[in-house]
Short mmCIF file of C-alpha atoms in Angstrom, two decimals:
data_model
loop_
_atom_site.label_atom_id
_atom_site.label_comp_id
_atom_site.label_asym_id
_atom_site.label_seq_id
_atom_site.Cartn_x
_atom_site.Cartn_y
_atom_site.Cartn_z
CA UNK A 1225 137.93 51.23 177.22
CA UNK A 1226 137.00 49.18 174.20
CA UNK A 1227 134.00 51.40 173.02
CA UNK A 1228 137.08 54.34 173.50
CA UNK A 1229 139.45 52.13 171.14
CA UNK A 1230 136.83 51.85 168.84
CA UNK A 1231 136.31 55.53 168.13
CA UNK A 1232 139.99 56.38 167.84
CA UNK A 1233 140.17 53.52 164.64
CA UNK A 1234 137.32 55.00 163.43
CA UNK A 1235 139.29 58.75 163.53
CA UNK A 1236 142.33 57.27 161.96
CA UNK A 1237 140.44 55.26 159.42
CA UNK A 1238 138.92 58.41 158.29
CA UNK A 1239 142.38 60.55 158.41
CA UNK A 1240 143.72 58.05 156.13
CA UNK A 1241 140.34 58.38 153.88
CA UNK A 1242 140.82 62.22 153.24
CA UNK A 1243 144.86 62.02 153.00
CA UNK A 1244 144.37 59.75 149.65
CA UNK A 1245 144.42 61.83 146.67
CA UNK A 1246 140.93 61.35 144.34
CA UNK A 1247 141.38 59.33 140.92
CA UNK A 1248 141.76 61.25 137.65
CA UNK A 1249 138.85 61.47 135.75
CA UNK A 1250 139.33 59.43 133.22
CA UNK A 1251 139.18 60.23 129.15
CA UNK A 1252 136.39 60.75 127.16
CA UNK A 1253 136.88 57.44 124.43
CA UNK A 1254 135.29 55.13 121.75
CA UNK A 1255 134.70 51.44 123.11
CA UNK A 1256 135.04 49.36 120.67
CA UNK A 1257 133.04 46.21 121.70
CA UNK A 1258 133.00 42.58 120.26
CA UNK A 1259 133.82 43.96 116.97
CA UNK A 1260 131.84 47.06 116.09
CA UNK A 1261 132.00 50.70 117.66
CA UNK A 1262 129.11 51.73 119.76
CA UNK A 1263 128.22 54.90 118.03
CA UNK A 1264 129.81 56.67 115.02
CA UNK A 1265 132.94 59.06 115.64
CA UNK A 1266 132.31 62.67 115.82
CA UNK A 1267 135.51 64.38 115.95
CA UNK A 1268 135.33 68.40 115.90
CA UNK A 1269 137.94 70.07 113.86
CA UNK A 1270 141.14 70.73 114.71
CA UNK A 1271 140.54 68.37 118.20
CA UNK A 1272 141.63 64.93 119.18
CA UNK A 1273 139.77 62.06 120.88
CA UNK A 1274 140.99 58.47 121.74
CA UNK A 1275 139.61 55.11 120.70
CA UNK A 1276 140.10 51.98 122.33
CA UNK A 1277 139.58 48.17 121.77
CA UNK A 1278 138.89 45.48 123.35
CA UNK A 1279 140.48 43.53 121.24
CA UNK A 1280 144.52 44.03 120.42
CA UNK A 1281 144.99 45.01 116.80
CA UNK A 1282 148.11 45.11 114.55
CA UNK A 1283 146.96 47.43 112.14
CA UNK A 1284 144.83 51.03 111.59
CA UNK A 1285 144.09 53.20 108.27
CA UNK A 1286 142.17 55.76 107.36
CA UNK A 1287 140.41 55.76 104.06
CA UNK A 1288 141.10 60.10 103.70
CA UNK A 1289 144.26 61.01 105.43
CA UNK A 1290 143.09 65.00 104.46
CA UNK A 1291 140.11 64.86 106.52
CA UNK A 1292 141.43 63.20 109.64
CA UNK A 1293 145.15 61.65 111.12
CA UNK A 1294 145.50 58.70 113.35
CA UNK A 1295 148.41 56.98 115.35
CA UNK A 1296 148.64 54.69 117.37
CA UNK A 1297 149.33 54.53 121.44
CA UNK A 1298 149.32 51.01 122.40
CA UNK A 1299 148.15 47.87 121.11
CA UNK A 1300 144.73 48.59 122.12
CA UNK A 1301 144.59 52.84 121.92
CA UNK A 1302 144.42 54.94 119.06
CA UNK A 1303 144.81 58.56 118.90
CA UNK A 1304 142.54 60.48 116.20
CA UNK A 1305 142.98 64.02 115.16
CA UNK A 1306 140.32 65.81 113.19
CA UNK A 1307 141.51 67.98 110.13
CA UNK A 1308 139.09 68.77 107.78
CA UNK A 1309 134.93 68.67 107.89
CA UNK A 1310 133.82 65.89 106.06
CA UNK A 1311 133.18 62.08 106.16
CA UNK A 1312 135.70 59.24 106.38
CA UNK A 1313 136.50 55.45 107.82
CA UNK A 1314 138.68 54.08 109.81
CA UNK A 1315 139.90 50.29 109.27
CA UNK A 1316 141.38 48.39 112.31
CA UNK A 1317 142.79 44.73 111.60
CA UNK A 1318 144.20 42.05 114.32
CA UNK A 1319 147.23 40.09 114.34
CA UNK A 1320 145.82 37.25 111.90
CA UNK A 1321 144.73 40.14 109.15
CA UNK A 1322 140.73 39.70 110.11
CA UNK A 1323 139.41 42.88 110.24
CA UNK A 1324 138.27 43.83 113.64
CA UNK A 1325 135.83 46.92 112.86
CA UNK A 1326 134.93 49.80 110.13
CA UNK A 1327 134.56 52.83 112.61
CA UNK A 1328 132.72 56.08 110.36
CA UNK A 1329 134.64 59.00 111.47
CA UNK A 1330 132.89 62.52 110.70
CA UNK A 1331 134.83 65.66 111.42
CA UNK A 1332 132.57 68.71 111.97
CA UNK A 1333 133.18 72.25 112.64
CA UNK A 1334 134.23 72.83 115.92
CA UNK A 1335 130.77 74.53 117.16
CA UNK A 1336 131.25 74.70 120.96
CA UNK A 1337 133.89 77.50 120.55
CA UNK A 1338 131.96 79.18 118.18
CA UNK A 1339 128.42 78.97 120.59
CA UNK A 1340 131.11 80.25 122.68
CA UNK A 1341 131.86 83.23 120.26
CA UNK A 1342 128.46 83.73 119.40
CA UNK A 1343 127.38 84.36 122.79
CA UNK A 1344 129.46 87.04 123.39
CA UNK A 1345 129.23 89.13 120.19
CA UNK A 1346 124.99 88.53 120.62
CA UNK A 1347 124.41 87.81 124.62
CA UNK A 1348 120.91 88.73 123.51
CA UNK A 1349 119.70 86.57 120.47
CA UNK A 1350 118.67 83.10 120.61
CA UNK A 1351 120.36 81.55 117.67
CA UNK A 1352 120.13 77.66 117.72
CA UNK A 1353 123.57 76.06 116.03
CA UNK A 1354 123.89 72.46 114.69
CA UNK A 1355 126.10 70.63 112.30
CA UNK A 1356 124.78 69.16 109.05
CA UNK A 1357 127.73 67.13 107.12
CA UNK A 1358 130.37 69.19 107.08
CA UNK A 1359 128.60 72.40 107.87
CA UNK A 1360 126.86 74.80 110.14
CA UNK A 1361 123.21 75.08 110.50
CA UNK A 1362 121.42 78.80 112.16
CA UNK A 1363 118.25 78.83 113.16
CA UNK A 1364 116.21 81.06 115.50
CA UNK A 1365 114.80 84.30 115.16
CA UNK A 1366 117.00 87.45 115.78
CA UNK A 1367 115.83 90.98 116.20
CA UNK A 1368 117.34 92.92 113.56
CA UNK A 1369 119.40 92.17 110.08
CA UNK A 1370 122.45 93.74 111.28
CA UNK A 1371 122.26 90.56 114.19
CA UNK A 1372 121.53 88.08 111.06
CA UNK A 1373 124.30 89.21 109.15
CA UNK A 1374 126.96 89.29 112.20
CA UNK A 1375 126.09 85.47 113.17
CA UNK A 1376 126.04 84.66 109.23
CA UNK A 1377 129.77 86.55 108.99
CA UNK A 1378 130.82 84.64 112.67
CA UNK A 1379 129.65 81.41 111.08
CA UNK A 1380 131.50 81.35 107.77
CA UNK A 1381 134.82 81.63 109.94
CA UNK A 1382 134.44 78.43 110.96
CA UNK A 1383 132.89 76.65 108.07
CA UNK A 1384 133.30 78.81 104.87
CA UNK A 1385 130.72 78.27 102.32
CA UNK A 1386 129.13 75.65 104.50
CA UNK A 1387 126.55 77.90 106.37
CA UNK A 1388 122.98 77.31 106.14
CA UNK A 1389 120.58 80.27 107.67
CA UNK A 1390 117.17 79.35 108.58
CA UNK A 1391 117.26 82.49 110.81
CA UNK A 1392 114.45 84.80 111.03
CA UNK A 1393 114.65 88.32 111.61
CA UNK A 1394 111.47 89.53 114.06
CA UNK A 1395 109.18 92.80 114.45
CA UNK A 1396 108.10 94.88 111.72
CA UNK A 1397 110.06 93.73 108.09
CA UNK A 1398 107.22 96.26 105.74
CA UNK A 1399 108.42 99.21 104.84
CA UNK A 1400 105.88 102.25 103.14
CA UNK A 1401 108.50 104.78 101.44
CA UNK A 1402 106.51 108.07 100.37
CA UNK A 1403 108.52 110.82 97.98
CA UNK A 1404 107.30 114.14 97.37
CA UNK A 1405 108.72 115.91 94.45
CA UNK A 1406 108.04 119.54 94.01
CA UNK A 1407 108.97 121.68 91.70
CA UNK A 1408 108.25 125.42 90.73
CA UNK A 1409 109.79 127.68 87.69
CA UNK A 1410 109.45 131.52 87.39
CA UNK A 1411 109.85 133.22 84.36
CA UNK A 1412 110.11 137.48 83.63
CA UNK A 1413 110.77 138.70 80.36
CA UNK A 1414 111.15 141.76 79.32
CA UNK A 1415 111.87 143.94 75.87
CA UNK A 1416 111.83 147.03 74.16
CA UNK A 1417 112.56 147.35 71.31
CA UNK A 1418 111.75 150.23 67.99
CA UNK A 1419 111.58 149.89 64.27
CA UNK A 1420 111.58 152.68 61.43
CA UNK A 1421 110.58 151.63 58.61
CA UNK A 1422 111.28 154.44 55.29
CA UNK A 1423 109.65 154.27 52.01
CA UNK A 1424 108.03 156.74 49.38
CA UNK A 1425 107.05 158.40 45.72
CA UNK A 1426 107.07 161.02 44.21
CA UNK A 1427 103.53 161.98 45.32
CA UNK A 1428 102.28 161.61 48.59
CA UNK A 1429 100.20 159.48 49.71
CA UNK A 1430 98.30 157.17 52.40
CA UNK A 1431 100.83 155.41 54.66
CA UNK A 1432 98.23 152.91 55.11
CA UNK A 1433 99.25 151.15 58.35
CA UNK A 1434 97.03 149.04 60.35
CA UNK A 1435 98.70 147.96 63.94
CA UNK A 1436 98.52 144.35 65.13
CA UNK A 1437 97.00 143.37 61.97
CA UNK A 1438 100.26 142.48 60.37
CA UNK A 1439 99.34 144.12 57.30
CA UNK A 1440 100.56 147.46 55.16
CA UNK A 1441 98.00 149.71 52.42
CA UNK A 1442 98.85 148.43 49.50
CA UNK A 1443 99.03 152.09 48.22
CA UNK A 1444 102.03 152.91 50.40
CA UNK A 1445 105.31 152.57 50.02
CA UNK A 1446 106.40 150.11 53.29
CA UNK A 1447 105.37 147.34 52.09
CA UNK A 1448 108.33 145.54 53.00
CA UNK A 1449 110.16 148.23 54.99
CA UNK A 1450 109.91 146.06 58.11
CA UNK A 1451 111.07 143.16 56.91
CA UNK A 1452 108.07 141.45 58.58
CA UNK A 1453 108.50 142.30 61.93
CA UNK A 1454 105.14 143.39 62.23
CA UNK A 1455 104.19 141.29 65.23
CA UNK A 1456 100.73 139.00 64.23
CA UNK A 1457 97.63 139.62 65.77
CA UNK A 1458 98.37 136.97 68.84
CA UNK A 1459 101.42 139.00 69.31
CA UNK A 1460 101.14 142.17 69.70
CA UNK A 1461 101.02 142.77 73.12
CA UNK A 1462 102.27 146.02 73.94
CA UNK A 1463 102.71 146.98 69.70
CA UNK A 1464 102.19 150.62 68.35
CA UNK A 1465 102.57 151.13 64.71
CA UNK A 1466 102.05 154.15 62.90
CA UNK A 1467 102.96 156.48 60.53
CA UNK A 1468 103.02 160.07 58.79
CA UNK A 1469 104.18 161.52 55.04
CA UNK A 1470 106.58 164.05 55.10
CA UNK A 1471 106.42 164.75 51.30
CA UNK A 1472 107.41 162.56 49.22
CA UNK A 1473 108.01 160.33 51.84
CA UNK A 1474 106.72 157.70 53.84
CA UNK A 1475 107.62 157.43 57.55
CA UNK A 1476 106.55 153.68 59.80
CA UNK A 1477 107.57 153.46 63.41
CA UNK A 1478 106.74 150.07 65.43
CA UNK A 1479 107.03 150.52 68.92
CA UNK A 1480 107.28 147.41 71.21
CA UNK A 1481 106.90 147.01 74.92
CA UNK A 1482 106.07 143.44 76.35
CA UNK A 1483 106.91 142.19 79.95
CA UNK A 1484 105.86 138.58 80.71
CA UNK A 1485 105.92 136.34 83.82
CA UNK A 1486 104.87 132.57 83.97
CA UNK A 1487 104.57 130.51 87.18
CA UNK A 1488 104.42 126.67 87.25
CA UNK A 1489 103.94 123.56 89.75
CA UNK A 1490 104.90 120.39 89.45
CA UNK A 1491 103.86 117.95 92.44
CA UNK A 1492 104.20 114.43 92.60
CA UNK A 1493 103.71 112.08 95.49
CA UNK A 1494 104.42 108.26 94.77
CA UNK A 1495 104.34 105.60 97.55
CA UNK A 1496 105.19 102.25 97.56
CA UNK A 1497 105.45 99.64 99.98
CA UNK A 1498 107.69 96.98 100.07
CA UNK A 1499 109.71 93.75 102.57
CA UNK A 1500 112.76 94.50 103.86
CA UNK A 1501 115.64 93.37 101.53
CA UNK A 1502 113.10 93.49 98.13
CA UNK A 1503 113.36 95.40 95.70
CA UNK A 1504 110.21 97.26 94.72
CA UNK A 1505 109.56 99.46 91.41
CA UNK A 1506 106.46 101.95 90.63
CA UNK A 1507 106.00 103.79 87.58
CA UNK A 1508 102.87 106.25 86.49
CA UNK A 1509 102.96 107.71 83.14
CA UNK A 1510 104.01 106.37 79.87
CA UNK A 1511 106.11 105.23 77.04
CA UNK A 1512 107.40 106.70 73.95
CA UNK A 1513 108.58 105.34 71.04
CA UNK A 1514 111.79 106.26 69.99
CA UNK A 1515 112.88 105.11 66.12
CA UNK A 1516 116.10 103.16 66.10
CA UNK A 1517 118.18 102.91 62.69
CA UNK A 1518 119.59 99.14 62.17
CA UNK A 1519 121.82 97.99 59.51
CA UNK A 1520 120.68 97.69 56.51
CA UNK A 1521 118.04 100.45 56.81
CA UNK A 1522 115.40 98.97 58.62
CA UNK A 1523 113.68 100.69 61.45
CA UNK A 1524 113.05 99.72 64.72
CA UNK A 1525 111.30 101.50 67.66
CA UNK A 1526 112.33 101.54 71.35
CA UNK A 1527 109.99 102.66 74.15
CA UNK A 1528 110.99 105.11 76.85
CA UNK A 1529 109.22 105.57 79.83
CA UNK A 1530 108.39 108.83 81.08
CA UNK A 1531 106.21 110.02 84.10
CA UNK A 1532 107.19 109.65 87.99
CA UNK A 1533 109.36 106.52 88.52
CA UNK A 1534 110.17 104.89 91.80
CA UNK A 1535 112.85 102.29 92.80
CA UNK A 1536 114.08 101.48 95.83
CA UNK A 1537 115.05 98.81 98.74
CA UNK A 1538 114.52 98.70 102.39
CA UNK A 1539 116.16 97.13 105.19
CA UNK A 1540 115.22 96.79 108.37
CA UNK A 1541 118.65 97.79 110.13
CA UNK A 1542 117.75 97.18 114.09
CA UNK A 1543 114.10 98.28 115.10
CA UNK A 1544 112.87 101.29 113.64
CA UNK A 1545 115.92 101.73 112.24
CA UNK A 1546 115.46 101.54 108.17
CA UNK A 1547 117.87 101.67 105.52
CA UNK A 1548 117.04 102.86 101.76
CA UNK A 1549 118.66 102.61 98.74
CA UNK A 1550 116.23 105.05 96.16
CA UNK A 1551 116.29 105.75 92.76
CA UNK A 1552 113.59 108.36 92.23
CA UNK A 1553 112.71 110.24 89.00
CA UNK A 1554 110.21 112.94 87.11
CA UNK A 1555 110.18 112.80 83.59
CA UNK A 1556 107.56 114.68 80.62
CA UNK A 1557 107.83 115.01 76.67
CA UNK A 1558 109.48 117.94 75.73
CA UNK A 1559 108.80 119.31 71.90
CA UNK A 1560 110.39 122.41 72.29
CA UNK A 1561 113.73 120.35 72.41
CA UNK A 1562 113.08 117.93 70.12
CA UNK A 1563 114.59 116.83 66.31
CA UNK A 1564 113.48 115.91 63.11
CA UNK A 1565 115.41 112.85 61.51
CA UNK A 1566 114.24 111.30 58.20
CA UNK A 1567 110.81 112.67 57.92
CA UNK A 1568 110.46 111.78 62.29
CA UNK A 1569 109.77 113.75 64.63
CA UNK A 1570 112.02 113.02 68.07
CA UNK A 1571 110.47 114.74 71.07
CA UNK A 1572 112.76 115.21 73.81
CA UNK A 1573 112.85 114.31 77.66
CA UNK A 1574 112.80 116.78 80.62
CA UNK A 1575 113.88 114.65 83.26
CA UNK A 1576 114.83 115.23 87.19
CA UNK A 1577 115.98 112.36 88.91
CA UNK A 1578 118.14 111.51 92.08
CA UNK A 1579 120.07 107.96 93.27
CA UNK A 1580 121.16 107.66 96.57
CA UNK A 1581 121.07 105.59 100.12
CA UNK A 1582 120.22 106.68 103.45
CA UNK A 1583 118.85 105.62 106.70
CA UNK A 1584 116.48 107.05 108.98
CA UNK A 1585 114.11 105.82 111.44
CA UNK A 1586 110.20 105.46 111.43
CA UNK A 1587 108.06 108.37 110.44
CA UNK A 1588 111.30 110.35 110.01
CA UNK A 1589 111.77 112.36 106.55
CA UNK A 1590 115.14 113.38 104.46
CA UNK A 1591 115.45 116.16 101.71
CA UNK A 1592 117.35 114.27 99.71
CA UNK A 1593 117.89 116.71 96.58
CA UNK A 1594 117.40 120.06 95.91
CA UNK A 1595 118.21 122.17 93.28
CA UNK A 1596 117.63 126.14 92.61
CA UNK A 1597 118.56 127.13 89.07
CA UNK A 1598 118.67 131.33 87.77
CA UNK A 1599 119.39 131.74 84.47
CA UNK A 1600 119.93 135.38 83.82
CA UNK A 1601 119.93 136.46 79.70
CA UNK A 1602 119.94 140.62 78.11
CA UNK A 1603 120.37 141.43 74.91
CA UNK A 1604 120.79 144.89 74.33
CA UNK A 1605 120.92 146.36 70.24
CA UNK A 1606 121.14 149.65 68.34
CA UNK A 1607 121.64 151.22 64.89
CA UNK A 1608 125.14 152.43 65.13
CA UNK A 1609 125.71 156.21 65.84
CA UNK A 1610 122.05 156.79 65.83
CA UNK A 1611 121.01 154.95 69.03
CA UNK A 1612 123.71 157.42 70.86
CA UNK A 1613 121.76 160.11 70.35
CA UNK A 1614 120.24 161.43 73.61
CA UNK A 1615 116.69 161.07 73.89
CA UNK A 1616 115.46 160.47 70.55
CA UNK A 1617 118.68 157.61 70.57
CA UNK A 1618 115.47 155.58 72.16
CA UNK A 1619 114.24 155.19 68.67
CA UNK A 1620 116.97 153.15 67.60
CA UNK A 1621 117.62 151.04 70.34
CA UNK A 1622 116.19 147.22 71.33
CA UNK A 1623 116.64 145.88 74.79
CA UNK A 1624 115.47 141.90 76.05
CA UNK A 1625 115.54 141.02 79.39
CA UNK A 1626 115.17 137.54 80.41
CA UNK A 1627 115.29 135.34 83.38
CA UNK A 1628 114.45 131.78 84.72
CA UNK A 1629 114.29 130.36 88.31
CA UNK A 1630 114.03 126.68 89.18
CA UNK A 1631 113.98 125.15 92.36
CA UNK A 1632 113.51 121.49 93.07
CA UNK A 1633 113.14 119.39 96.15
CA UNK A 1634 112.77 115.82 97.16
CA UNK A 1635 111.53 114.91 100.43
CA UNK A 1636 111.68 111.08 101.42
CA UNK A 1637 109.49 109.84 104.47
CA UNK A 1638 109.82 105.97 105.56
CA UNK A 1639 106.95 104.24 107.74
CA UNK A 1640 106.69 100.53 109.16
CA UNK A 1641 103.73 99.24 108.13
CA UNK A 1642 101.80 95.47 108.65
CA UNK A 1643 98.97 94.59 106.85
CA UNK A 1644 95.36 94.89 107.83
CA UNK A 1645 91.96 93.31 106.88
CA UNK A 1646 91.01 94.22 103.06
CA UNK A 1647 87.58 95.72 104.45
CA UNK A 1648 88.90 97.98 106.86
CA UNK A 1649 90.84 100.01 103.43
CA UNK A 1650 88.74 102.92 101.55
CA UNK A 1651 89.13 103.48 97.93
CA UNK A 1652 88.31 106.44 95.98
CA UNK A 1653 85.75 104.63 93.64
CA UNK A 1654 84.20 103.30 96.79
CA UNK A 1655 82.33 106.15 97.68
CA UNK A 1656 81.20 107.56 93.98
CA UNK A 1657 78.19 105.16 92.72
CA UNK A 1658 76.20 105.19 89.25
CA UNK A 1659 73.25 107.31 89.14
CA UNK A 1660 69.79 105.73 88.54
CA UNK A 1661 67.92 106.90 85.70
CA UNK A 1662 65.61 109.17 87.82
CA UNK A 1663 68.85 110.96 88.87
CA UNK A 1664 70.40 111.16 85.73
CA UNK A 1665 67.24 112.39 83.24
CA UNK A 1666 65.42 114.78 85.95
CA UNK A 1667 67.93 115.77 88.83
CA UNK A 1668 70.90 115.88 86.00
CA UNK A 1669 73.02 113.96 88.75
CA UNK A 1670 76.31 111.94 87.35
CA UNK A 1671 76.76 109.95 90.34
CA UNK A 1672 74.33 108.83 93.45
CA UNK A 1673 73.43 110.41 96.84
CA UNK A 1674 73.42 106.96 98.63
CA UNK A 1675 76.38 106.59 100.81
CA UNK A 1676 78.11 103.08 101.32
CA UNK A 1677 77.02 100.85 104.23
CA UNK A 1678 79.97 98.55 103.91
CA UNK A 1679 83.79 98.15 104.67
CA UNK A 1680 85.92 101.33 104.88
CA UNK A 1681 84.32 103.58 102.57
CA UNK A 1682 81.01 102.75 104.89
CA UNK A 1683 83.08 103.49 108.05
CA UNK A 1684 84.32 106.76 106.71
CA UNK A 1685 80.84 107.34 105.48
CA UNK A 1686 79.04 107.27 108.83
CA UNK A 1687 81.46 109.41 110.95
CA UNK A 1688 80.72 113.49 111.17
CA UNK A 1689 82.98 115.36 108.91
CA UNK A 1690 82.70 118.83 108.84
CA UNK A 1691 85.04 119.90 105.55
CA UNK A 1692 85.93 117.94 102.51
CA UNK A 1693 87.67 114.81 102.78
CA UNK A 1694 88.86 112.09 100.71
CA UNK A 1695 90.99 112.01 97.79
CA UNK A 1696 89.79 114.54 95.28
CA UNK A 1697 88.85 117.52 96.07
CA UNK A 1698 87.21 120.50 94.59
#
């Protein structure tokens, strides 16, 4: 009976136990103990915390009202609101007007909603966050720029101007940018053209014409009937001249038939290799000096560069993705265009050149210009009347046909590249050696048989090639 008892206390004991409701946790504070605060006051923006003393005061201030606001509860509880990031102190006195303690209150960004935030716009990135003063501190390598910049642009919303990155951006940040340019121009001319030429005495005589010599007998009587059209000896493709008396007078006819066609190439091929977010600039050709009039009449002369130019700048958008802002150009001296100031002679530029931005991934290629020009041009020109005439109208006609074709392209290929060891890369002087004086006086060799041994040029060297290779070739 008593042991039974026993065990129903026990029971109700225990009822009694689980019926009373748990204590509420209690608030996270700031003891201040015998005088002085146990650690200094970290209050996040925009969020409160309470501090509480031992010790009953009568009176609190806050050296910077802007940066944080107090009030307070009870005699012993104060009630702190951060405002604004930065550093201030708090002042609590007692009763008697002794001061009681200095607490250094520092309001920081409020960083745990923006891990928070940063979590969920980049679940996948391991960005470290900390507080420095009154800003924000990133640091941690993420795997693209476009990453980087969206923690940057989440960061500055809650500390504007106050972000430091120490972030790195991982994989491949080198990017090799080739261009192509190639160019080709056609040209056809044609023309047809006649000249009569009339002249004479009283007596006849010898016409005395010589074609292609640019020359008339200085017995007849055309010595200037042409006018000097006679085309010069370099000229006269496709020139008849002659000539016949009739009498008294002197007849010269100068036929001309000349058809022409040109063809020409241009092909450059610049690369350049350059870190993500750099700018990079190549340039092969030249300057020319251009005279400048200043006041006063002096002269002064400003270079222009000519020849294949490149500029551009990569970035490394998310992995192989790359973007590229390019300024490419092709430039030469052109004195067929140029002008003739004061005694100087100004040669002109023809220059093609593109600017633009694209993006494209690894070993992918853009046309990023193109350009296909026809210039068409006839001239067609008679004696009046005459050149109407059927058949012999041909006499007394001229006819020029002309035309022009262009066409330009620009093709853009971007690779990720990392460095290697300096051996393992051939140049072209690598494999071409000076000959020794044996070769040169008796075998009339300008450079010697004996391959490289060493580094890439000696790697390339010992492996079985059955064409040409390399960088020239013949």
């Amino acid at each position: 009976m008593t042991i039974d008892k026993f065990l129903r206390a026990a029971l109700a004991g225990l009822a009694l136990g689980l019926a009373v409701p748990a204590a509420p946790a209690a608030a996270e504070t700031l003891q201040i103990l015998a005088g002085s605060p146990n650690r200094p006051l970290q209050v996040p923006m925009n969020r409160a915390v309470v501090v509480e003393s031992d010790i009953p005061f009568a009176e609190i201030s806050i050296a910077n009202p802007g940066i944080a606001d107090i009030s307070s509860l009870t005699d012993r509880t104060i009630y702190l609101l951060g405002k604004e990031p930065g550093r201030t102190t708090m002042t609590i006195l007692g009763a008697d007007g002794g001061l009681i303690a200095n607490v250094e209150v520092q309001v920081t960004p409020d960083i745990a909603e923006f891990r928070e935030r940063l979590a969920q716009v980049l679940p996948n990135e391991h960005v470290e966050v900390r507080t420095a003063n009154d800003g924000i501190v990133l640091s941690g390598t993420v795997s693209s720029i476009t990453a980087l910049d969206a923690a940057l642009e989440l960061a500055n919303r809650y500390a504007p101007d106050r972000v430091s990155n120490l972030m790195s951006v991982g994989g491949q940040q080198q990017v090799m940018l080739r261009v192509r340019f190639a160019e080709m121009q056609r040209s056809v001319a044609k023309s047809l053209s006649t000249s009569l030429g009339l002249g004479g005495t009283a007596l006849g005589g010898d016409l005395g014409l010589t074609g292609g010599t640019n020359t008339l007998g200085s017995q007849g009587g055309l010595a200037n009937g042409f006018a000097g059209n006679i085309p010069a000896a370099t000229q006269n493709n496709g020139a008849i001249l002659f000539g016949f008396n009739a009498g008294g007078v002197e007849v010269g006819i100068l036929l001309e038939a000349l058809e022409s066609r040109g063809v020409v190439r241009t092909l450059a091929e610049p690369n350049l290799t350059a870190l993500s977010g750099q700018e990079a600039r190549f340039l092969a050709g030249g300057e020319y000096p251009v005279p400048i009039s200043q006041e006063g009449g002096n002269i002064t002369v400003e270079f222009k560069p000519f020849g294949v130019e490149l500029n551009f700048t990569p970035r490394v958008v998310a992995g192989d993705l790359i973007n590229i802002e390019l300024e490419a150009a092709v430039s030469s001296i052109d004195p067929t265009n140029g002008i003739n100031i004061n005694g100087f002679q100004i040669d002109a530029f023809r220059r093609r050149e593109t600017s633009t931005t694209v993006e494209m991934r690894d070993g992918e290629s853009f046309a990023i210009a193109g350009l296909l020009s026809d210039d068409f041009r006839d001239i067609n020109g008679q004696v009046p009347w005459l050149g109407d005439v059927p058949v012999l109208g041909a006499l007394f006609r001229s006819a020029e046909y002309e035309r022009n074709q262009t066409e330009l392209v620009i093709i853009i290929t971007a690779h990720l590249v990392s460095p290697v060891r300096g051996d393992t890369l051939a140049l072209p002087t690598d494999r071409v050696r000076p000959p020794s004086e044996r070769d040169l006086f008796l075998f009339g060799r300008v450079s010697s048989d004996d391959a490289p041994q060493a580094g890439g040029a000696g790697e390339v060297a010992r492996q079985d090639f059955s064409g040409s290779y390399g960088y020239v070739l013949d």
